[in-house]
CSV table of C-alpha atoms and ligand atoms in Angstrom, one decimal:
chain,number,residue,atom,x,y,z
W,1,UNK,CA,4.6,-2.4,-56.8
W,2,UNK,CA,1.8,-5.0,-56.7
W,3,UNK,CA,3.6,-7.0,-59.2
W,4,UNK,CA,7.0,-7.0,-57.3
W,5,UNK,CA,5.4,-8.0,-54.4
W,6,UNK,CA,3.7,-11.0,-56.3
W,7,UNK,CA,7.1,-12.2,-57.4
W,8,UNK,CA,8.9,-11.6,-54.0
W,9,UNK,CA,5.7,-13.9,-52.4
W,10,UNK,CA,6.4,-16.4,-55.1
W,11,UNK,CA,10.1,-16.4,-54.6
W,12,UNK,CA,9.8,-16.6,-51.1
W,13,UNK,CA,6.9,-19.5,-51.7
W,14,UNK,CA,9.4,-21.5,-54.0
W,15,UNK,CA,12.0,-21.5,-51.3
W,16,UNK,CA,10.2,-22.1,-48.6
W,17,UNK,CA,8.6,-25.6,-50.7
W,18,UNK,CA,12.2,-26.0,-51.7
W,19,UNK,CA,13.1,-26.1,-47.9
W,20,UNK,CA,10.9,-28.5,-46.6
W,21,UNK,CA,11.8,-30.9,-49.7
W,22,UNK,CA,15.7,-30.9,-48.3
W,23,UNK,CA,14.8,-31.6,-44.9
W,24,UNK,CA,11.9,-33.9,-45.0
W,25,UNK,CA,13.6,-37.8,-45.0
W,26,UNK,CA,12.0,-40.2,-47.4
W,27,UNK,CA,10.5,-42.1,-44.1
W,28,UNK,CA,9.2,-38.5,-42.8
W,29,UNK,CA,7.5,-38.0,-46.3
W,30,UNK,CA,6.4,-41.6,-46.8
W,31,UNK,CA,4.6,-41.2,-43.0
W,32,UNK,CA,2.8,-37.6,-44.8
W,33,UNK,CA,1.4,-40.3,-47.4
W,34,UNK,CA,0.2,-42.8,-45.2
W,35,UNK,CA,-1.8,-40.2,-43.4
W,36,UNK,CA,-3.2,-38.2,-46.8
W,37,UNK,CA,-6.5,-39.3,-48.2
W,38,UNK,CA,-5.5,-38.2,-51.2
W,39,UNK,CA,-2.4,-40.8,-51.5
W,40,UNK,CA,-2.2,-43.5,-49.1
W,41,UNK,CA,-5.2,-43.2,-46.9
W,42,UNK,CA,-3.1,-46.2,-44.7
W,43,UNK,CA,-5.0,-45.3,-41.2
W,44,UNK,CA,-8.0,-45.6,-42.6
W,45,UNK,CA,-7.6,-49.1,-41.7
W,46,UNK,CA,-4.6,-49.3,-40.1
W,47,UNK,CA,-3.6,-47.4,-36.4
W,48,UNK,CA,-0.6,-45.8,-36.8
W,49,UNK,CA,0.7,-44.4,-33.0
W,50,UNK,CA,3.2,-42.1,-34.9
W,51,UNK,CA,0.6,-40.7,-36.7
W,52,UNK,CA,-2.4,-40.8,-34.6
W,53,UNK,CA,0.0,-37.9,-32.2
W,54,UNK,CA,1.6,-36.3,-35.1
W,55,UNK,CA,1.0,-32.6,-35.6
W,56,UNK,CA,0.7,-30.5,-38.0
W,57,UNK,CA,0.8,-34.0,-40.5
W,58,UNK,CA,-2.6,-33.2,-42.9
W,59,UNK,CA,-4.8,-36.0,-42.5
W,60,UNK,CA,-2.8,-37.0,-39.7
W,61,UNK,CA,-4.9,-36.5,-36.6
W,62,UNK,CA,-8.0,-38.1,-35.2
W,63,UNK,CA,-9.7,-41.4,-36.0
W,64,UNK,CA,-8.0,-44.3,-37.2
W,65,UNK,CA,-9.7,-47.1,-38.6
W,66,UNK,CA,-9.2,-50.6,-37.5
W,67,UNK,CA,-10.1,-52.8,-40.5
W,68,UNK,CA,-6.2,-53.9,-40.9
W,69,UNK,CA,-4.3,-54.7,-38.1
W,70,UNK,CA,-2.0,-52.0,-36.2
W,71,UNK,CA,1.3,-50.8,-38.2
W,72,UNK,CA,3.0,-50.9,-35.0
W,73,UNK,CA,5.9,-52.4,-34.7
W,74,UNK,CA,5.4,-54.0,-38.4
W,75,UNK,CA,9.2,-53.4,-39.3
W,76,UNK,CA,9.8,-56.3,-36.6
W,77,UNK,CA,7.7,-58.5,-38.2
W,78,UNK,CA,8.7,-58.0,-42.0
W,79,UNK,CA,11.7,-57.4,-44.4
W,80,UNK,CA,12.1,-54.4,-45.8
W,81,UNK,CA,11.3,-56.2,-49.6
W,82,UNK,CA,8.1,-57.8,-47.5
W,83,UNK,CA,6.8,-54.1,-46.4
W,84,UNK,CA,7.7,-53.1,-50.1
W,85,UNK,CA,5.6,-55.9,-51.2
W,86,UNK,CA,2.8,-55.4,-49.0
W,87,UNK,CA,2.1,-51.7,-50.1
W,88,UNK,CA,3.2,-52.5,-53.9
W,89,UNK,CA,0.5,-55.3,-54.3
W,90,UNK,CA,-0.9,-56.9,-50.6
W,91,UNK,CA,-2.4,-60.1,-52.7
W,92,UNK,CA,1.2,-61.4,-53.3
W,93,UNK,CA,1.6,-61.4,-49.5
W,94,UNK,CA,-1.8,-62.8,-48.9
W,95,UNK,CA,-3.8,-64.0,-52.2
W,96,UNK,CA,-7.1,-63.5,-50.1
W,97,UNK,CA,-6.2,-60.2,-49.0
W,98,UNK,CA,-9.0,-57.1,-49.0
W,99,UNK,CA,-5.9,-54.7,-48.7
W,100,UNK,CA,-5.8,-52.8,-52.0
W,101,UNK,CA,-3.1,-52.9,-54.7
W,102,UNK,CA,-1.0,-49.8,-54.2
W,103,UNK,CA,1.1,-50.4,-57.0
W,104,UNK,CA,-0.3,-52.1,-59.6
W,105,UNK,CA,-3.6,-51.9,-61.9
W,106,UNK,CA,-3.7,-55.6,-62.6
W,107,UNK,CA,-6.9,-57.2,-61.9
W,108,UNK,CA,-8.8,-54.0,-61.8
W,109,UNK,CA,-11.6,-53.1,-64.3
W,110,UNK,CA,-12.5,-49.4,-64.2
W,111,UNK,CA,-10.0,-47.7,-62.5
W,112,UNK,CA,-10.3,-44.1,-62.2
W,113,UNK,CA,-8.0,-42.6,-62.9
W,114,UNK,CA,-6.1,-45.5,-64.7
W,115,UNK,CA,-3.0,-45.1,-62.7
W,116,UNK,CA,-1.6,-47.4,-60.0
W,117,UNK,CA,-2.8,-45.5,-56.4
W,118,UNK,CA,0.5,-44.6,-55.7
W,119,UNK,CA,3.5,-44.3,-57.8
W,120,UNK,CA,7.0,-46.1,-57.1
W,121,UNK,CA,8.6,-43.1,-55.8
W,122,UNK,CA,6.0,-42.8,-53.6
W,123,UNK,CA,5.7,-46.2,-52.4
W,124,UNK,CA,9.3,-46.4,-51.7
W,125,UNK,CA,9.0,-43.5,-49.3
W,126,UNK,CA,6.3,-45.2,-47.6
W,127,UNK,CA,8.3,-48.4,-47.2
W,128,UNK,CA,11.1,-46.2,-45.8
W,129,UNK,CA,8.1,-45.0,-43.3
W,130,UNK,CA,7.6,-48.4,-42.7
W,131,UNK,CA,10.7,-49.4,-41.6
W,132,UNK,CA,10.8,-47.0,-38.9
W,133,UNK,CA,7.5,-48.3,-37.1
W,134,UNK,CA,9.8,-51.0,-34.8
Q,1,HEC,C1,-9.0,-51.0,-47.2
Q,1,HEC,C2,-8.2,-51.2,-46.0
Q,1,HEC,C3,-6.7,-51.1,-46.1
Q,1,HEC,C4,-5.9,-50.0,-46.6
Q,1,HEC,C5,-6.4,-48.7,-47.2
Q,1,HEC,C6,-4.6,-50.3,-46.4
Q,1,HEC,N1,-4.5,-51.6,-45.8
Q,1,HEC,FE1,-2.8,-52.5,-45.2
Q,1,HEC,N2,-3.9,-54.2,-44.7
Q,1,HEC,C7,-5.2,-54.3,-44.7
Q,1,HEC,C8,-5.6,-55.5,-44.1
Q,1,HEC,C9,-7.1,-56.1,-44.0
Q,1,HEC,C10,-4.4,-56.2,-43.8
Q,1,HEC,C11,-4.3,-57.6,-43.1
Q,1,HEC,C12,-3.7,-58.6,-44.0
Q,1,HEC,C13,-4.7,-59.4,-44.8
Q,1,HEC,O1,-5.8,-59.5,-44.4
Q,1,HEC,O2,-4.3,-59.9,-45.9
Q,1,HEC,C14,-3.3,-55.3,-44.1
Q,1,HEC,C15,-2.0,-55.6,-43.9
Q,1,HEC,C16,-1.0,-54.7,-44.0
Q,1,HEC,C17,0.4,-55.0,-43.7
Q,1,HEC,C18,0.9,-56.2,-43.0
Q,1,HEC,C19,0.7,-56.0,-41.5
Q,1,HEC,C20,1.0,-57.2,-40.6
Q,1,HEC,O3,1.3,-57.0,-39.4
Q,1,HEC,O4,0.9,-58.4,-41.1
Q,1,HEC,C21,1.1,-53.8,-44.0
Q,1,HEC,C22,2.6,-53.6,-43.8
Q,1,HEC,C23,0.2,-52.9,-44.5
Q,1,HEC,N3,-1.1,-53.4,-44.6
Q,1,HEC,C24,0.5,-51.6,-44.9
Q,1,HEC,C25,-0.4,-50.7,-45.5
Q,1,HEC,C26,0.0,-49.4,-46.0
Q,1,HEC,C27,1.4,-48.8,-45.9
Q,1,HEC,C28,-1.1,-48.8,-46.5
Q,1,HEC,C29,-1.2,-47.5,-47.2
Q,1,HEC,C30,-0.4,-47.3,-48.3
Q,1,HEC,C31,-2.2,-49.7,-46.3
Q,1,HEC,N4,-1.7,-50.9,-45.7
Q,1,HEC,C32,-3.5,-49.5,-46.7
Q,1,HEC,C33,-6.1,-53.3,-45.1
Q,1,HEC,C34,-5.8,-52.1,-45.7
């Protein structure tokens, strides 16, 4: 009994992560790793209105930093190959930049782990996201 119940929860937890997959767009997920620590960590220095009122979003509410300027309205201000570029690695925008290299490892020393912050499938999702802030 205990164990049918344990496979009906993990059915029904399977399909429910399967759902949200299907109706999530790339630029609603890419927004979800802007706002995680864990992946993007974008408002910790940039404001992001979007995300700033977003619910439910982890990571989404609360303080934004202010280091960067304001995301608003960036996809006015860029091509979508320039946001791409930006995220991907910011120094090829702006060879003095102190935005991080999302994309790359070059130039780094002791990254840990030695993996690129986000991975392309992820940083196309946030330049999807990106588009969207007009
Ligand atoms: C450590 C702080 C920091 C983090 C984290 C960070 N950025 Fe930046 N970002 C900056 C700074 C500073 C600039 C300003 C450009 C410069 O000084 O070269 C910038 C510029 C930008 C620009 C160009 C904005 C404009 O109007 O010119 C975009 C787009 C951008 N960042 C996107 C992102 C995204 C997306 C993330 C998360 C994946 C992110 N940034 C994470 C600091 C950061």
């Amino acid at each position: 009994m205990i164990f049918r119940a344990t496979v009906i929860a993990l059915g029904l937890s399977l399909w429910a992560s399967a759902g949200t997959a299907q109706t999530l767009s790339d630029a609603e997920l890419g927004l979800r790793i802007m706002a995680n620590r864990q992946q993007g960590n974008c408002v910790t220095c940039h404001q992001v209105t979007v995300l700033r009122d977003a619910q439910g979003i982890d990571g989404a509410a609360g303080k934004q930093g202010d280091f960067g300027p304001s995301l608003d309205g960036v996809a006015n201000r860029y091509s979508l190959a320039q946001l791409r570029q930006w995220v991907m690695d910011a120094r090829k925008m702006n060879p003095n930049t102190l935005m991080p290299p999302f994309g790359t490892l070059e130039g780094t020393t002791h990254a840990s782990p030695p993996r690129p912050m986000l991975s392309l499938e992820e940083i196309n999702k946030v330049t999807a996201a990106l588009a969207t802030l007009r």
